[in-house]
CSV table of C-alpha atoms in Angstrom, one decimal:
chain,number,residue,atom,x,y,z
A,1,UNK,CA,-10.4,-4.8,-12.1
A,2,UNK,CA,-10.7,-8.4,-13.3
A,3,UNK,CA,-14.1,-10.1,-13.5
A,4,UNK,CA,-13.3,-12.5,-10.4
A,5,UNK,CA,-12.6,-9.5,-8.2
A,6,UNK,CA,-15.7,-7.6,-9.6
A,7,UNK,CA,-17.7,-10.7,-8.8
A,8,UNK,CA,-16.5,-11.0,-5.2
A,9,UNK,CA,-16.9,-7.2,-4.7
A,10,UNK,CA,-20.5,-7.3,-5.7
A,11,UNK,CA,-21.3,-10.1,-3.3
A,12,UNK,CA,-21.8,-7.4,-0.5
A,13,UNK,CA,-23.7,-4.4,-1.5
A,14,UNK,CA,-22.6,-1.3,0.6
A,15,UNK,CA,-25.3,1.2,1.5
A,16,UNK,CA,-24.7,3.8,4.2
A,17,UNK,CA,-22.0,2.3,6.4
A,18,UNK,CA,-20.7,4.6,9.1
A,19,UNK,CA,-18.9,2.3,11.3
A,20,UNK,CA,-15.7,3.5,12.8
A,21,UNK,CA,-13.3,0.7,14.0
A,22,UNK,CA,-10.0,1.2,15.9
A,23,UNK,CA,-7.4,-1.6,16.1
A,24,UNK,CA,-4.7,-1.1,18.6
A,25,UNK,CA,-1.9,-3.3,20.2
A,26,UNK,CA,-2.0,-1.8,23.8
A,27,UNK,CA,0.7,-4.1,25.3
A,28,UNK,CA,-1.0,-4.7,28.6
A,29,UNK,CA,-4.2,-3.0,29.9
A,30,UNK,CA,-2.2,-2.2,33.1
A,31,UNK,CA,0.6,0.4,33.0
A,32,UNK,CA,3.5,-0.2,35.4
A,33,UNK,CA,3.2,3.0,37.0
A,34,UNK,CA,-0.1,4.6,36.1
A,35,UNK,CA,-2.3,1.5,36.8
A,36,UNK,CA,-5.3,0.5,34.6
A,37,UNK,CA,-5.0,2.3,31.2
A,38,UNK,CA,-8.9,2.7,31.2
A,39,UNK,CA,-8.5,5.0,34.1
A,40,UNK,CA,-6.3,7.3,32.0
A,41,UNK,CA,-8.2,9.9,30.1
A,42,UNK,CA,-6.2,10.1,27.0
A,43,UNK,CA,-6.3,6.4,26.6
A,44,UNK,CA,-10.1,6.5,27.0
A,45,UNK,CA,-10.7,9.3,24.8
A,46,UNK,CA,-8.8,7.5,22.0
A,47,UNK,CA,-10.8,4.1,22.5
A,48,UNK,CA,-14.2,5.8,22.6
A,49,UNK,CA,-13.7,8.0,19.7
A,50,UNK,CA,-15.4,5.3,17.5
A,51,UNK,CA,-18.2,2.7,17.8
A,52,UNK,CA,-15.9,-0.5,17.9
A,53,UNK,CA,-12.3,-0.9,19.1
A,54,UNK,CA,-10.2,-4.1,18.8
A,55,UNK,CA,-7.4,-4.6,21.0
A,56,UNK,CA,-4.5,-6.9,21.1
A,57,UNK,CA,-2.1,-8.0,23.9
A,58,UNK,CA,-4.4,-6.7,26.6
A,59,UNK,CA,-3.0,-9.3,29.2
A,60,UNK,CA,-6.3,-8.8,31.2
A,61,UNK,CA,-10.0,-8.0,30.7
A,62,UNK,CA,-10.9,-4.6,29.4
A,63,UNK,CA,-14.1,-2.8,30.6
A,64,UNK,CA,-15.6,0.5,29.7
A,65,UNK,CA,-19.0,1.5,30.9
A,66,UNK,CA,-20.5,2.7,27.4
A,67,UNK,CA,-19.1,-0.4,25.6
A,68,UNK,CA,-19.9,-4.1,25.7
A,69,UNK,CA,-16.5,-5.7,25.8
A,70,UNK,CA,-15.9,-9.2,24.4
A,71,UNK,CA,-12.5,-10.4,26.0
A,72,UNK,CA,-10.5,-13.4,25.3
A,73,UNK,CA,-7.4,-14.3,27.4
A,74,UNK,CA,-4.9,-17.2,27.0
A,75,UNK,CA,-5.8,-19.8,29.6
A,76,UNK,CA,-2.2,-20.9,30.1
A,77,UNK,CA,-0.3,-17.6,29.7
A,78,UNK,CA,-0.5,-14.1,30.8
A,79,UNK,CA,0.7,-12.9,27.5
A,80,UNK,CA,-1.6,-12.1,24.5
A,81,UNK,CA,-5.3,-11.2,25.2
A,82,UNK,CA,-7.9,-9.8,22.8
A,83,UNK,CA,-10.8,-7.5,23.2
A,84,UNK,CA,-13.5,-6.2,20.8
A,85,UNK,CA,-15.5,-3.3,22.4
A,86,UNK,CA,-18.8,-2.4,20.9
A,87,UNK,CA,-20.6,0.9,21.7
A,88,UNK,CA,-23.9,0.1,23.7
A,89,UNK,CA,-25.9,1.9,21.0
A,90,UNK,CA,-25.1,-1.1,18.4
A,91,UNK,CA,-24.3,-3.8,21.0
A,92,UNK,CA,-27.7,-5.5,20.6
A,93,UNK,CA,-26.7,-6.2,16.9
A,94,UNK,CA,-23.4,-7.9,17.7
A,95,UNK,CA,-23.0,-11.5,19.0
A,96,UNK,CA,-19.6,-13.3,19.6
A,97,UNK,CA,-18.7,-16.2,17.4
A,98,UNK,CA,-17.0,-19.3,18.8
A,99,UNK,CA,-13.5,-19.9,17.8
A,100,UNK,CA,-11.3,-22.5,19.5
A,101,UNK,CA,-8.0,-20.5,19.0
A,102,UNK,CA,-7.0,-18.4,22.0
A,103,UNK,CA,-5.6,-15.9,19.7
A,104,UNK,CA,-8.7,-15.3,17.6
A,105,UNK,CA,-11.8,-13.3,18.8
A,106,UNK,CA,-14.7,-12.9,16.4
A,107,UNK,CA,-18.0,-11.1,16.5
A,108,UNK,CA,-20.9,-11.0,14.1
A,109,UNK,CA,-22.3,-7.6,13.5
A,110,UNK,CA,-25.9,-7.6,11.8
A,111,UNK,CA,-26.8,-5.8,8.8
A,112,UNK,CA,-29.1,-3.5,11.1
A,113,UNK,CA,-25.8,-2.0,12.5
A,114,UNK,CA,-23.6,-1.8,9.3
A,115,UNK,CA,-25.9,-1.2,6.5
A,116,UNK,CA,-24.4,-3.9,4.5
A,117,UNK,CA,-26.3,-6.5,2.6
A,118,UNK,CA,-24.7,-9.2,4.7
A,119,UNK,CA,-23.7,-9.5,8.2
A,120,UNK,CA,-20.1,-8.4,8.9
A,121,UNK,CA,-17.8,-10.9,10.6
A,122,UNK,CA,-15.1,-8.7,12.5
A,123,UNK,CA,-12.1,-10.9,13.5
A,124,UNK,CA,-9.4,-9.7,15.9
A,125,UNK,CA,-6.1,-11.6,15.8
A,126,UNK,CA,-2.8,-11.6,18.0
A,127,UNK,CA,-0.1,-13.6,16.5
A,128,UNK,CA,2.9,-13.6,18.7
A,129,UNK,CA,6.4,-13.2,17.3
A,130,UNK,CA,7.9,-16.6,16.4
A,131,UNK,CA,10.8,-16.1,18.9
A,132,UNK,CA,8.4,-14.9,21.8
A,133,UNK,CA,8.8,-17.0,25.0
A,134,UNK,CA,5.2,-18.1,24.5
A,135,UNK,CA,5.7,-19.7,21.1
A,136,UNK,CA,8.9,-21.1,22.2
A,137,UNK,CA,7.3,-22.8,25.1
A,138,UNK,CA,4.2,-23.9,23.2
A,139,UNK,CA,6.5,-25.5,20.5
A,140,UNK,CA,8.6,-27.3,23.2
A,141,UNK,CA,5.4,-28.9,24.5
A,142,UNK,CA,4.4,-30.0,21.0
A,143,UNK,CA,1.6,-27.6,20.6
A,144,UNK,CA,0.4,-26.0,17.4
A,145,UNK,CA,1.3,-22.5,17.2
A,146,UNK,CA,0.2,-21.6,13.8
A,147,UNK,CA,-2.1,-18.8,14.4
A,148,UNK,CA,-2.3,-17.6,10.7
A,149,UNK,CA,-3.2,-21.1,9.7
A,150,UNK,CA,-5.9,-21.3,12.4
A,151,UNK,CA,-7.1,-17.8,11.1
A,152,UNK,CA,-7.3,-18.9,7.6
A,153,UNK,CA,-9.1,-22.2,8.4
A,154,UNK,CA,-11.5,-20.0,10.6
A,155,UNK,CA,-12.2,-17.5,7.6
A,156,UNK,CA,-12.7,-20.4,5.3
A,157,UNK,CA,-15.5,-21.8,7.6
A,158,UNK,CA,-17.3,-18.5,7.1
A,159,UNK,CA,-18.6,-19.0,3.6
A,160,UNK,CA,-21.4,-16.5,3.6
A,161,UNK,CA,-20.0,-13.6,5.5
A,162,UNK,CA,-18.5,-10.2,4.7
A,163,UNK,CA,-15.1,-10.3,6.7
A,164,UNK,CA,-13.1,-7.5,8.3
A,165,UNK,CA,-9.9,-8.9,9.6
A,166,UNK,CA,-7.7,-6.8,12.1
A,167,UNK,CA,-5.0,-7.4,14.5
A,168,UNK,CA,-1.4,-7.6,15.4
A,169,UNK,CA,0.1,-10.3,13.0
A,170,UNK,CA,3.8,-9.6,13.7
A,171,UNK,CA,4.2,-9.5,10.0
A,172,UNK,CA,6.9,-11.9,8.7
A,173,UNK,CA,8.1,-11.6,5.2
A,174,UNK,CA,11.8,-12.4,5.7
A,175,UNK,CA,11.6,-16.0,4.6
A,176,UNK,CA,9.9,-15.4,1.3
A,177,UNK,CA,11.9,-15.2,-1.8
A,178,UNK,CA,10.6,-13.1,-4.8
A,179,UNK,CA,9.1,-16.0,-6.6
A,180,UNK,CA,7.1,-16.9,-3.6
A,181,UNK,CA,5.9,-13.5,-2.9
A,182,UNK,CA,4.6,-13.2,-6.5
A,183,UNK,CA,2.5,-16.5,-6.6
């Protein structure tokens, strides 16, 4: 481990941190034939197996009685949608953080809930595929659709936080050549 990495790693001291977090692209909270997924026992069992869940492509608000759910939907499209659900036993230690992008949802989790030496910023991202109808429409209108760029700018603005980044990034590496990937 080089000295730069050791220094960055030591900025946040880890005590007892028993914080289970699930990240899942659910591709719509409503199933075509079964209805609302939160009414399905297996779906709810998986979501409630931890203290926090992060969902992408919700396409609607998610609500569970034992969780405080922070939802963010696109104002100009039914596609996308994000949710961070926090178990009510720790929800008093969690607050939403403002981010202008419709595809980034963030919450601050205090040290009381995590046991870390610094607050934890949990960032949930949904980056639509470049060939999606949403991105094609936004590009045609001249809109900025660089979700990853917005994510990096947002992270850069959080200079003093421990950060956990989760989401569906629709990973794209096909345009990188070997030299670019190494840099």
